[in-house]
Amino acid sequence: QGFGFSPATFIQKSFVLMLSSRLGFAICHGTFYSKTCKLTVTASYNHFSTAFPISIMKPSPPLCHEPPRRIAFDLESLGSEVAQYEERNHSIYQTSRKLQIEVLKAKTFSPGLEHSEADEILQSLVPDKAPRSPREANLSYRVEDYVRFKAFQSFLETGKLLPPSDCLYATDEEYLAGACMGLSQDLAKYSMGRSTARDVESVTIARNLVQEIQSQLLQFDFRNGPLRRKFDGTKYALKTVETLLYELSVTGEELSNGPETKRMKQDFSALVPQEELDALRQRMVHRDNLREKLIKECRDGQKAAKQSIFALHRGDQEKSKELLSNCEKCITEHLLPTIGEEPQLRSGSFSNVLEEYVEGKLFYTWLFGRAEESESPTGDLLKPDEFIFELKPEEYLGGLCDLTGEVGRYAVQRGTVRDTDGVKLALHTNSQILDAIQKMERIPSGVNKKMDQLRRSVEKLERMLYEMSLSEATGRRVKSNAEEPNTIVTEENASL
């Protein structure tokens, strides 16, 4: 009454105010003041909800940028292939662990211990003659440990180095690392024990063999790698044994070499299989020459693949096609024969060439289609089995992830001329690639580092479409001097 309203009208208006300020309750309690009296009213919410209907707003679904053409792309079969490979590796890890345990048991020289179990496990893992293809899982380390153990057994029985012909199941690198460099470390430890027993003769035999091993290894040209690091340990093993002999001599033990011969250079070549080591060294030299040749030829193939991508961004289809053809010729005629002769050279420079070629071929097909006749981007994406040579999963996925960067650069070109459909197609392509890789059963470990870059490319394209929508909403016309990317490059401006 003090405000000029009837109690019923005042209650209705106050209830509306309470709803607008987000203070809703099942039962609304209102206290009203006037100049002469105080009035307390309790009203039911259901009564006023009938009188004042309230509409509840629901959010719209996420925006889906509809591309000019949809792309169906999945990598389910590739994910299954990677999963099978990793399961096989896991099985080999478990079996190689059993081999490691058996070798450790054999080293303890327990009475009555049978060594045949370790031999049987090794035969189940590796063939009788070692292939040149890379070992699976950590099998190379287990074979190296086994050869090292066999070499130490051969020393105890003959006092000589185990020849390579007695362990054909090991590669040349595994033989050098285990039977030569690893044995030197074992002989240093063996000499420490025999020195404790003051067995000068046994320590001298061990010193002579380690000295001859080092003399033979000095003739090899080891490049930076595992063999080079292990070779450095051989000279320390020799120093350890020589120090033990010196300490025995100053404590009263007489060495086998008399004073008249201690300064003469002695020949211990009979302790090692000289001819077999010379043949092994020649094989190592040949492989090093193949490696140097492969690295030089890989530069030409990788350069052609990179330049083909640059030509595609300039719109020069014919030049790009020619460069991709040159890269294919380099791979099939020069690189693959070398890899067939020495498969261990596949990782490194050759894999990088394949990734670059895959990126260029995917981008070319994405622009012009499988028939190479389209004047506008088709969005076609090649599968691994559509290339002319076999690709490993990590090589194909590496090139596929790099493709998203080139698609993003194409989207920037289309954005400068306000081609919304072109940007949408680029966004749809990168989104489909990201979604297909994430849905794979297993992803190779080397590809994970490229996933963050792929996600950022999708986010950038979404941001680009948002900014283009702002420009269209304001009605502004932005002038651009950018040329169409499919413009044919003439001889005059090709050099530019």
Tab-separated table of C-alpha atoms in Angstrom:
chain	number	residue	atom	x	y	z
A	1	GLN	CA	0.000	0.000	0.000
A	2	GLY	CA	2.868	2.364	0.748
A	3	PHE	CA	4.103	1.924	-2.859
A	4	GLY	CA	0.627	2.350	-4.381
A	5	PHE	CA	0.119	-1.337	-5.281
A	6	SER	CA	-2.324	-3.895	-4.066
A	7	PRO	CA	-0.689	-6.803	-2.166
A	8	ALA	CA	-1.319	-9.298	-5.004
A	9	THR	CA	0.162	-6.992	-7.662
A	10	PHE	CA	3.151	-6.213	-5.473
A	11	ILE	CA	3.874	-9.895	-4.897
A	12	GLN	CA	3.753	-10.640	-8.634
A	13	LYS	CA	6.155	-7.840	-9.534
A	14	SER	CA	8.571	-8.711	-6.768
A	15	PHE	CA	8.625	-12.345	-7.893
A	16	VAL	CA	9.541	-11.322	-11.441
A	17	LEU	CA	12.386	-9.200	-10.073
A	18	MET	CA	13.664	-12.119	-8.043
A	19	LEU	CA	13.717	-14.381	-11.120
A	20	SER	CA	15.563	-11.773	-13.179
A	21	SER	CA	18.281	-11.543	-10.514
A	22	ARG	CA	18.752	-15.386	-10.580
A	23	LEU	CA	17.339	-15.872	-7.055
A	24	GLY	CA	14.745	-18.615	-7.640
A	25	PHE	CA	13.466	-20.842	-4.835
A	26	ALA	CA	10.784	-23.516	-4.558
A	27	ILE	CA	8.979	-21.330	-2.023
A	28	CYS	CA	9.355	-17.554	-2.281
A	29	HIS	CA	9.214	-15.545	0.928
A	30	GLY	CA	8.554	-11.823	0.492
A	31	THR	CA	8.640	-9.116	3.187
A	32	PHE	CA	7.028	-5.779	2.284
A	33	TYR	CA	7.205	-2.497	4.125
A	34	SER	CA	4.812	0.450	4.167
A	35	LYS	CA	4.714	3.687	6.103
A	36	THR	CA	2.343	2.272	8.710
A	37	CYS	CA	2.599	-1.483	8.742
A	38	LYS	CA	4.774	-4.474	7.949
A	39	LEU	CA	3.348	-7.241	5.679
A	40	THR	CA	4.820	-10.736	5.256
A	41	VAL	CA	3.537	-12.842	2.355
A	42	THR	CA	4.454	-16.431	1.356
A	43	ALA	CA	3.708	-17.464	-2.206
A	44	SER	CA	4.092	-20.721	-4.071
A	45	TYR	CA	6.434	-20.845	-7.088
A	46	ASN	CA	4.102	-23.111	-9.027
A	47	HIS	CA	1.299	-20.527	-8.806
A	48	PHE	CA	3.376	-17.782	-10.440
A	49	SER	CA	5.092	-20.028	-12.972
A	50	THR	CA	1.667	-20.526	-14.513
A	51	ALA	CA	1.032	-16.811	-14.635
A	52	PHE	CA	4.548	-15.986	-15.945
A	53	PRO	CA	5.811	-18.770	-18.323
A	54	ILE	CA	9.657	-18.970	-18.479
A	55	SER	CA	11.500	-20.162	-21.635
A	56	ILE	CA	14.745	-22.175	-21.018
A	57	MET	CA	17.421	-21.438	-23.686
A	58	LYS	CA	19.499	-24.358	-25.029
A	59	PRO	CA	22.951	-23.954	-26.679
A	60	SER	CA	23.446	-24.758	-30.325
A	61	PRO	CA	25.559	-27.777	-31.368
A	62	PRO	CA	29.247	-27.211	-32.216
A	63	LEU	CA	29.857	-25.504	-35.533
A	64	CYS	CA	30.836	-27.876	-38.311
A	65	HIS	CA	32.528	-26.165	-41.249
A	66	GLU	CA	30.966	-27.832	-44.262
A	67	PRO	CA	33.718	-28.265	-46.901
A	68	PRO	CA	32.989	-28.050	-50.642
A	69	ARG	CA	33.648	-31.828	-50.805
A	70	ARG	CA	33.898	-34.354	-47.997
A	71	ILE	CA	36.914	-36.646	-47.543
A	72	ALA	CA	36.567	-40.234	-46.287
A	73	PHE	CA	39.926	-41.226	-44.820
A	74	ASP	CA	40.837	-43.882	-42.279
A	75	LEU	CA	44.025	-45.733	-41.290
A	76	GLU	CA	42.503	-48.713	-39.498
A	77	SER	CA	44.487	-51.307	-41.466
A	78	LEU	CA	47.727	-49.430	-40.875
A	79	GLY	CA	47.000	-49.266	-37.150
A	80	SER	CA	46.453	-53.042	-37.087
A	81	GLU	CA	49.785	-53.551	-38.844
A	82	VAL	CA	51.593	-51.421	-36.261
A	83	ALA	CA	49.830	-53.293	-33.437
A	84	GLN	CA	50.938	-56.674	-34.804
A	85	TYR	CA	54.515	-55.437	-35.113
A	86	GLU	CA	54.564	-54.185	-31.527
A	87	GLU	CA	53.033	-57.416	-30.224
A	88	ARG	CA	55.759	-59.385	-31.984
A	89	ASN	CA	58.392	-57.105	-30.492
A	90	HIS	CA	56.901	-57.620	-27.035
A	91	SER	CA	57.091	-61.386	-27.499
A	92	ILE	CA	60.742	-61.125	-28.594
A	93	TYR	CA	61.536	-58.966	-25.546
A	94	GLN	CA	60.196	-61.676	-23.261
A	95	THR	CA	62.110	-64.476	-25.010
A	96	SER	CA	65.345	-62.480	-25.131
A	97	ARG	CA	65.007	-61.873	-21.410
A	98	LYS	CA	64.960	-65.647	-20.891
A	99	LEU	CA	68.130	-65.907	-22.980
A	100	GLN	CA	69.778	-63.225	-20.856
A	101	ILE	CA	68.884	-65.104	-17.668
A	102	GLU	CA	70.322	-68.376	-19.023
A	103	VAL	CA	73.570	-66.664	-20.017
A	104	LEU	CA	73.853	-65.134	-16.556
A	105	LYS	CA	73.290	-68.558	-14.997
A	106	ALA	CA	75.998	-70.044	-17.203
A	107	LYS	CA	78.456	-67.367	-16.095
A	108	THR	CA	78.116	-68.489	-12.477
A	109	PHE	CA	79.693	-71.871	-13.322
A	110	SER	CA	77.288	-73.676	-11.008
A	111	PRO	CA	78.019	-77.437	-10.754
A	112	GLY	CA	75.868	-79.534	-13.064
A	113	LEU	CA	74.405	-76.518	-14.915
A	114	GLU	CA	73.393	-77.338	-18.473
A	115	HIS	CA	74.157	-74.727	-21.164
A	116	SER	CA	71.972	-76.336	-23.848
A	117	GLU	CA	68.898	-74.362	-22.755
A	118	ALA	CA	70.535	-71.050	-23.704
A	119	ASP	CA	71.529	-72.563	-27.064
A	120	GLU	CA	67.963	-73.690	-27.716
A	121	ILE	CA	66.542	-70.254	-26.892
A	122	LEU	CA	69.043	-68.590	-29.221
A	123	GLN	CA	68.176	-70.968	-32.065
A	124	SER	CA	64.496	-70.111	-31.645
A	125	LEU	CA	65.249	-66.393	-31.949
A	126	VAL	CA	67.879	-66.090	-34.694
A	127	PRO	CA	68.696	-68.124	-37.824
A	128	ASP	CA	71.888	-70.140	-38.155
A	129	LYS	CA	73.391	-67.456	-40.367
A	130	ALA	CA	72.890	-63.841	-39.393
A	131	PRO	CA	70.998	-61.724	-41.955
A	132	ARG	CA	71.977	-58.156	-42.704
A	133	SER	CA	68.483	-56.857	-41.884
A	134	PRO	CA	68.191	-55.060	-38.519
A	135	ARG	CA	67.368	-57.202	-35.503
A	136	GLU	CA	63.934	-56.905	-33.952
A	137	ALA	CA	63.439	-55.481	-30.455
A	138	ASN	CA	66.619	-55.743	-28.327
A	139	LEU	CA	67.731	-59.022	-29.891
A	140	SER	CA	71.026	-57.580	-31.089
A	141	TYR	CA	72.156	-56.886	-27.502
A	142	ARG	CA	71.221	-60.415	-26.388
A	143	VAL	CA	73.164	-62.006	-29.262
A	144	GLU	CA	76.115	-59.800	-28.399
A	145	ASP	CA	76.001	-60.998	-24.767
A	146	TYR	CA	75.800	-64.622	-25.911
A	147	VAL	CA	78.803	-64.244	-28.253
A	148	ARG	CA	80.721	-62.557	-25.447
A	149	PHE	CA	80.037	-65.514	-23.166
A	150	LYS	CA	81.060	-68.018	-25.857
A	151	ALA	CA	84.289	-66.092	-26.520
A	152	PHE	CA	85.199	-66.215	-22.828
A	153	GLN	CA	84.528	-69.953	-22.751
A	154	SER	CA	86.758	-70.393	-25.816
A	155	PHE	CA	89.543	-68.446	-24.080
A	156	LEU	CA	89.386	-70.700	-21.020
A	157	GLU	CA	89.605	-73.797	-23.231
A	158	THR	CA	92.190	-72.668	-25.809
A	159	GLY	CA	93.644	-69.336	-24.688
A	160	LYS	CA	92.745	-67.913	-28.116
A	161	LEU	CA	90.091	-65.669	-29.649
A	162	LEU	CA	86.864	-67.254	-30.827
A	163	PRO	CA	86.859	-67.122	-34.687
A	164	PRO	CA	83.898	-65.546	-36.532
A	165	SER	CA	83.241	-68.830	-38.331
A	166	ASP	CA	82.186	-70.404	-35.010
A	167	CYS	CA	79.373	-67.873	-34.493
A	168	LEU	CA	77.763	-67.321	-37.882
A	169	TYR	CA	74.485	-66.460	-36.113
A	170	ALA	CA	76.054	-63.108	-35.104
A	171	THR	CA	76.563	-60.153	-37.414
A	172	ASP	CA	79.995	-58.613	-37.880
A	173	GLU	CA	79.090	-55.757	-35.555
A	174	GLU	CA	77.800	-58.140	-32.871
A	175	TYR	CA	80.973	-60.229	-33.142
A	176	LEU	CA	83.283	-57.229	-32.759
A	177	ALA	CA	81.277	-55.805	-29.856
A	178	GLY	CA	80.935	-59.125	-28.012
A	179	ALA	CA	83.786	-61.474	-28.928
A	180	CYS	CA	86.471	-58.754	-29.114
A	181	MET	CA	85.619	-55.600	-27.170
A	182	GLY	CA	83.371	-57.260	-24.603
A	183	LEU	CA	85.851	-60.100	-24.092
A	184	SER	CA	88.594	-57.555	-23.325
A	185	GLN	CA	86.536	-56.255	-20.413
A	186	ASP	CA	85.924	-59.809	-19.163
A	187	LEU	CA	89.638	-60.612	-19.367
A	188	ALA	CA	90.456	-57.530	-17.284
A	189	LYS	CA	88.061	-58.772	-14.591
A	190	TYR	CA	89.422	-62.325	-14.944
A	191	SER	CA	92.983	-61.052	-14.501
A	192	MET	CA	92.035	-59.311	-11.276
A	193	GLY	CA	90.844	-62.612	-9.826
A	194	ARG	CA	93.888	-64.572	-10.994
A	195	SER	CA	96.182	-61.844	-9.651
A	196	THR	CA	94.604	-62.334	-6.259
A	197	ALA	CA	95.703	-65.985	-6.517
A	198	ARG	CA	99.109	-64.733	-7.810
A	199	ASP	CA	98.671	-66.729	-11.037
A	200	VAL	CA	101.111	-64.813	-13.211
A	201	GLU	CA	100.904	-67.224	-16.141
A	202	SER	CA	97.146	-66.880	-16.577
A	203	VAL	CA	97.320	-63.097	-16.278
A	204	THR	CA	100.081	-63.027	-18.894
A	205	ILE	CA	98.001	-65.093	-21.328
A	206	ALA	CA	95.077	-62.725	-20.848
A	207	ARG	CA	97.355	-59.696	-21.385
A	208	ASN	CA	98.739	-61.136	-24.611
A	209	LEU	CA	95.271	-61.764	-26.027
A	210	VAL	CA	93.934	-58.310	-25.085
A	211	GLN	CA	97.023	-56.719	-26.614
A	212	GLU	CA	96.532	-58.591	-29.878
A	213	ILE	CA	92.813	-57.752	-29.946
A	214	GLN	CA	93.605	-54.076	-29.635
A	215	SER	CA	96.247	-54.372	-32.348
A	216	GLN	CA	93.690	-55.887	-34.712
A	217	LEU	CA	90.972	-53.344	-33.866
A	218	LEU	CA	93.334	-50.452	-34.560
A	219	GLN	CA	93.227	-51.450	-38.227
A	220	PHE	CA	89.482	-50.767	-38.355
A	221	ASP	CA	88.089	-47.321	-39.140
A	222	PHE	CA	85.175	-47.099	-36.715
A	223	ARG	CA	82.895	-44.119	-37.260
A	224	ASN	CA	81.145	-42.421	-34.351
A	225	GLY	CA	78.720	-44.893	-32.862
A	226	PRO	CA	78.379	-47.783	-30.401
A	227	LEU	CA	81.408	-49.677	-31.743
A	228	ARG	CA	83.608	-46.623	-31.451
A	229	ARG	CA	82.653	-46.070	-27.813
A	230	LYS	CA	83.214	-49.722	-26.936
A	231	PHE	CA	86.559	-49.726	-28.718
A	232	ASP	CA	87.765	-46.939	-26.440
A	233	GLY	CA	87.237	-49.289	-23.499
A	234	THR	CA	89.665	-51.860	-24.929
A	235	LYS	CA	92.742	-49.741	-24.223
A	236	TYR	CA	91.633	-49.262	-20.626
A	237	ALA	CA	91.220	-53.033	-20.257
A	238	LEU	CA	94.776	-53.531	-21.559
A	239	LYS	CA	96.079	-50.908	-19.161
A	240	THR	CA	94.345	-52.670	-16.256
A	241	VAL	CA	95.975	-56.036	-17.057
A	242	GLU	CA	99.409	-54.503	-17.545
A	243	THR	CA	99.105	-52.699	-14.231
A	244	LEU	CA	98.260	-55.990	-12.509
A	245	LEU	CA	101.364	-57.648	-13.994
A	246	TYR	CA	103.541	-54.761	-12.873
A	247	GLU	CA	102.187	-54.905	-9.337
A	248	LEU	CA	102.805	-58.653	-9.231
A	249	SER	CA	106.364	-58.150	-10.412
A	250	VAL	CA	107.209	-55.573	-7.739
A	251	THR	CA	105.846	-57.905	-5.048
A	252	GLY	CA	108.277	-60.698	-5.901
A	253	GLU	CA	106.581	-62.634	-8.714
A	254	GLU	CA	108.743	-63.508	-11.732
A	255	LEU	CA	107.161	-62.726	-15.106
A	256	SER	CA	107.414	-65.169	-17.991
A	257	ASN	CA	109.221	-62.577	-20.148
A	258	GLY	CA	112.824	-62.281	-19.094
A	259	PRO	CA	114.835	-59.031	-18.976
A	260	GLU	CA	116.419	-59.746	-22.351
A	261	THR	CA	113.046	-59.856	-24.166
A	262	LYS	CA	110.928	-57.328	-22.297
A	263	ARG	CA	111.821	-54.521	-24.706
A	264	MET	CA	111.329	-56.624	-27.833
A	265	LYS	CA	108.047	-56.507	-29.691
A	266	GLN	CA	106.432	-59.919	-29.473
A	267	ASP	CA	104.154	-61.464	-32.060
A	268	PHE	CA	100.893	-62.843	-30.722
A	269	SER	CA	99.074	-63.066	-34.076
A	270	ALA	CA	98.628	-66.801	-33.583
A	271	LEU	CA	96.149	-66.031	-30.805
A	272	VAL	CA	93.597	-64.558	-33.262
A	273	PRO	CA	92.119	-65.823	-36.575
A	274	GLN	CA	94.026	-63.389	-38.782
A	275	GLU	CA	92.483	-64.272	-42.147
A	276	GLU	CA	88.909	-64.182	-40.883
A	277	LEU	CA	89.446	-60.821	-39.175
A	278	ASP	CA	90.946	-59.400	-42.389
A	279	ALA	CA	87.894	-60.548	-44.342
A	280	LEU	CA	85.604	-59.035	-41.712
A	281	ARG	CA	87.470	-55.737	-41.942
A	282	GLN	CA	87.078	-55.693	-45.731
A	283	ARG	CA	83.326	-56.192	-45.342
A	284	MET	CA	83.172	-53.300	-42.886
A	285	VAL	CA	85.079	-51.056	-45.315
A	286	HIS	CA	82.675	-51.995	-48.119
A	287	ARG	CA	79.665	-51.127	-45.967
A	288	ASP	CA	81.177	-47.778	-45.025
A	289	ASN	CA	81.635	-47.020	-48.736
A	290	LEU	CA	77.998	-47.952	-49.371
A	291	ARG	CA	76.934	-45.653	-46.553
A	292	GLU	CA	78.877	-42.679	-47.927
A	293	LYS	CA	77.487	-43.319	-51.402
A	294	LEU	CA	73.931	-43.576	-50.068
A	295	ILE	CA	74.190	-40.305	-48.132
A	296	LYS	CA	75.354	-38.421	-51.235
A	297	GLU	CA	72.603	-39.859	-53.447
A	298	CYS	CA	69.958	-39.197	-50.803
A	299	ARG	CA	70.726	-35.485	-51.002
A	300	ASP	CA	69.732	-35.414	-54.688
A	301	GLY	CA	66.453	-37.256	-54.071
A	302	GLN	CA	65.501	-35.155	-51.059
A	303	LYS	CA	66.322	-31.926	-52.906
A	304	ALA	CA	64.079	-32.914	-55.842
A	305	ALA	CA	61.183	-33.732	-53.490
A	306	LYS	CA	61.504	-30.402	-51.658
A	307	GLN	CA	61.647	-28.419	-54.894
A	308	SER	CA	58.529	-30.204	-56.183
A	309	ILE	CA	56.616	-28.902	-53.154
A	310	PHE	CA	57.871	-25.375	-53.787
A	311	ALA	CA	56.736	-25.671	-57.405
A	312	LEU	CA	53.258	-26.716	-56.272
A	313	HIS	CA	52.934	-23.589	-54.133
A	314	ARG	CA	53.925	-21.522	-57.180
A	315	GLY	CA	51.275	-23.331	-59.240
A	316	ASP	CA	53.792	-24.978	-61.591
A	317	GLN	CA	52.247	-28.426	-62.013
A	318	GLU	CA	54.498	-29.629	-64.821
A	319	LYS	CA	57.690	-28.706	-62.988
A	320	SER	CA	56.475	-30.398	-59.825
A	321	LYS	CA	55.561	-33.557	-61.720
A	322	GLU	CA	59.010	-33.633	-63.331
A	323	LEU	CA	60.787	-33.228	-59.979
A	324	LEU	CA	58.698	-35.974	-58.355
A	325	SER	CA	59.559	-38.249	-61.261
A	326	ASN	CA	63.265	-37.492	-60.745
A	327	CYS	CA	62.921	-38.335	-57.061
A	328	GLU	CA	61.188	-41.643	-57.882
A	329	LYS	CA	63.943	-42.497	-60.334
A	330	CYS	CA	66.621	-41.711	-57.769
A	331	ILE	CA	64.937	-43.943	-55.174
A	332	THR	CA	64.222	-46.918	-57.435
A	333	GLU	CA	67.433	-46.946	-59.488
A	334	HIS	CA	70.074	-45.803	-56.987
A	335	LEU	CA	68.889	-45.947	-53.383
A	336	LEU	CA	66.808	-49.140	-53.217
A	337	PRO	CA	69.589	-51.382	-54.685
A	338	THR	CA	71.945	-50.104	-51.980
A	339	ILE	CA	69.343	-50.722	-49.282
A	340	GLY	CA	68.778	-54.218	-50.655
A	341	GLU	CA	72.483	-54.955	-50.259
A	342	GLU	CA	72.737	-53.371	-46.800
A	343	PRO	CA	69.265	-53.143	-45.159
A	344	GLN	CA	70.656	-51.600	-41.969
A	345	LEU	CA	71.189	-48.337	-43.886
A	346	ARG	CA	67.433	-47.824	-44.320
A	347	SER	CA	67.042	-45.748	-41.156
A	348	GLY	CA	68.486	-42.263	-41.401
A	349	SER	CA	69.041	-40.501	-44.716
A	350	PHE	CA	67.012	-42.964	-46.805
A	351	SER	CA	63.964	-42.762	-44.513
A	352	ASN	CA	64.160	-38.962	-44.666
A	353	VAL	CA	64.067	-39.087	-48.476
A	354	LEU	CA	61.013	-41.353	-48.389
A	355	GLU	CA	59.180	-39.028	-45.980
A	356	GLU	CA	59.924	-36.024	-48.193
A	357	TYR	CA	58.773	-37.883	-51.293
A	358	VAL	CA	55.568	-39.041	-49.574
A	359	GLU	CA	54.849	-35.452	-48.548
A	360	GLY	CA	55.336	-34.154	-52.088
A	361	LYS	CA	53.310	-36.954	-53.712
A	362	LEU	CA	50.454	-36.540	-51.225
A	363	PHE	CA	50.333	-32.776	-51.782
A	364	TYR	CA	50.395	-33.207	-55.568
A	365	THR	CA	47.511	-35.702	-55.445
A	366	TRP	CA	45.587	-33.525	-52.987
A	367	LEU	CA	45.728	-30.619	-55.432
A	368	PHE	CA	45.162	-32.367	-58.781
A	369	GLY	CA	43.559	-35.695	-57.863
A	370	ARG	CA	44.580	-39.214	-58.729
A	371	ALA	CA	43.806	-38.565	-62.412
A	372	GLU	CA	45.889	-35.336	-62.341
A	373	GLU	CA	43.213	-33.499	-64.327
A	374	SER	CA	41.408	-31.373	-61.742
A	375	GLU	CA	41.833	-27.596	-61.872
A	376	SER	CA	40.825	-27.170	-58.211
A	377	PRO	CA	41.956	-29.129	-55.146
A	378	THR	CA	40.253	-32.500	-54.908
A	379	GLY	CA	41.292	-33.364	-51.371
A	380	ASP	CA	42.331	-36.902	-52.400
A	381	LEU	CA	44.665	-38.625	-49.936
A	382	LEU	CA	46.789	-41.602	-50.989
A	383	LYS	CA	47.032	-44.724	-48.824
A	384	PRO	CA	50.374	-46.513	-48.190
A	385	ASP	CA	49.594	-49.250	-50.734
A	386	GLU	CA	49.081	-46.681	-53.515
A	387	PHE	CA	52.788	-45.793	-53.741
A	388	ILE	CA	55.117	-47.473	-56.215
A	389	PHE	CA	57.424	-48.877	-53.505
A	390	GLU	CA	56.864	-50.327	-50.054
A	391	LEU	CA	56.773	-47.909	-47.146
A	392	LYS	CA	57.119	-48.522	-43.439
A	393	PRO	CA	54.281	-47.142	-41.277
A	394	GLU	CA	56.487	-44.477	-39.686
A	395	GLU	CA	57.730	-43.308	-43.104
A	396	TYR	CA	54.204	-42.903	-44.488
A	397	LEU	CA	52.817	-41.281	-41.330
A	398	GLY	CA	55.783	-38.910	-41.156
A	399	GLY	CA	55.068	-37.652	-44.676
A	400	LEU	CA	51.328	-37.509	-43.954
A	401	CYS	CA	51.853	-35.313	-40.881
A	402	ASP	CA	54.186	-33.041	-42.854
A	403	LEU	CA	51.486	-32.725	-45.533
A	404	THR	CA	49.279	-30.808	-43.075
A	405	GLY	CA	51.880	-28.037	-42.987
A	406	GLU	CA	51.744	-27.648	-46.770
A	407	VAL	CA	47.925	-27.710	-46.688
A	408	GLY	CA	48.051	-24.968	-44.066
A	409	ARG	CA	50.281	-22.819	-46.307
A	410	TYR	CA	47.850	-23.375	-49.166
A	411	ALA	CA	45.022	-22.238	-46.866
A	412	VAL	CA	46.877	-18.997	-46.153
A	413	GLN	CA	47.102	-18.357	-49.896
A	414	ARG	CA	43.387	-18.947	-50.279
A	415	GLY	CA	42.616	-16.795	-47.264
A	416	THR	CA	44.368	-13.793	-48.799
A	417	VAL	CA	41.903	-13.894	-51.721
A	418	ARG	CA	38.952	-14.562	-49.363
A	419	ASP	CA	38.343	-18.082	-50.694
A	420	THR	CA	36.334	-19.510	-47.804
A	421	ASP	CA	35.709	-22.842	-49.530
A	422	GLY	CA	39.439	-23.360	-50.061
A	423	VAL	CA	40.177	-22.730	-46.390
A	424	LYS	CA	37.318	-25.036	-45.343
A	425	LEU	CA	38.710	-27.821	-47.530
A	426	ALA	CA	42.141	-27.380	-45.946
A	427	LEU	CA	40.628	-27.468	-42.451
A	428	HIS	CA	38.576	-30.545	-43.303
A	429	THR	CA	41.674	-32.316	-44.675
A	430	ASN	CA	43.818	-31.648	-41.608
A	431	SER	CA	40.953	-32.579	-39.289
A	432	GLN	CA	40.423	-35.878	-41.114
A	433	ILE	CA	44.144	-36.704	-40.928
A	434	LEU	CA	44.259	-35.894	-37.207
A	435	ASP	CA	41.144	-37.943	-36.542
A	436	ALA	CA	42.412	-40.935	-38.577
A	437	ILE	CA	45.766	-41.040	-36.771
A	438	GLN	CA	44.179	-40.701	-33.345
A	439	LYS	CA	41.827	-43.616	-34.106
A	440	MET	CA	44.677	-45.968	-35.045
A	441	GLU	CA	45.026	-48.989	-32.769
A	442	ARG	CA	48.730	-48.233	-32.266
A	443	ILE	CA	50.806	-45.231	-33.325
A	444	PRO	CA	54.560	-45.575	-34.012
A	445	SER	CA	56.618	-43.832	-31.353
A	446	GLY	CA	58.374	-41.560	-33.864
A	447	VAL	CA	55.078	-40.046	-35.019
A	448	ASN	CA	53.938	-38.860	-31.573
A	449	LYS	CA	56.269	-35.863	-31.656
A	450	LYS	CA	54.449	-34.565	-34.759
A	451	MET	CA	50.965	-34.800	-33.276
A	452	ASP	CA	51.174	-31.477	-31.416
A	453	GLN	CA	52.147	-29.724	-34.638
A	454	LEU	CA	49.155	-31.347	-36.374
A	455	ARG	CA	46.734	-30.168	-33.665
A	456	ARG	CA	48.078	-26.625	-33.869
A	457	SER	CA	47.570	-26.557	-37.634
A	458	VAL	CA	43.875	-27.424	-37.149
A	459	GLU	CA	43.486	-24.701	-34.513
A	460	LYS	CA	45.127	-22.104	-36.781
A	461	LEU	CA	42.777	-22.894	-39.653
A	462	GLU	CA	39.755	-22.632	-37.357
A	463	ARG	CA	41.014	-19.252	-36.212
A	464	MET	CA	41.476	-18.180	-39.828
A	465	LEU	CA	37.865	-19.038	-40.688
A	466	TYR	CA	36.685	-17.113	-37.625
A	467	GLU	CA	38.597	-13.996	-38.673
A	468	MET	CA	37.247	-14.298	-42.223
A	469	SER	CA	33.708	-14.472	-40.800
A	470	LEU	CA	34.343	-11.244	-38.880
A	471	SER	CA	35.441	-9.556	-42.066
A	472	GLU	CA	32.329	-10.738	-43.897
A	473	ALA	CA	30.037	-9.684	-41.022
A	474	THR	CA	31.321	-6.116	-41.099
A	475	GLY	CA	30.790	-5.931	-44.860
A	476	ARG	CA	34.366	-4.842	-45.452
A	477	ARG	CA	36.046	-5.635	-48.730
A	478	VAL	CA	39.734	-6.311	-48.299
A	479	LYS	CA	41.796	-5.825	-51.435
A	480	SER	CA	44.562	-8.350	-52.053
A	481	ASN	CA	47.243	-8.536	-54.721
A	482	ALA	CA	47.789	-12.276	-54.135
A	483	GLU	CA	47.753	-14.405	-57.273
A	484	GLU	CA	45.853	-17.616	-57.722
A	485	PRO	CA	48.096	-20.562	-56.724
A	486	ASN	CA	47.216	-22.472	-59.891
A	487	THR	CA	48.583	-19.740	-62.171
A	488	ILE	CA	50.906	-21.198	-64.784
A	489	VAL	CA	54.481	-20.077	-64.278
A	490	THR	CA	56.065	-18.722	-67.457
A	491	GLU	CA	59.751	-18.739	-68.386
A	492	GLU	CA	60.049	-15.033	-67.566
A	493	ASN	CA	58.888	-15.299	-63.953
A	494	ALA	CA	60.075	-18.860	-63.239
A	495	SER	CA	63.449	-17.547	-62.134
A	496	LEU	CA	61.772	-15.162	-59.705
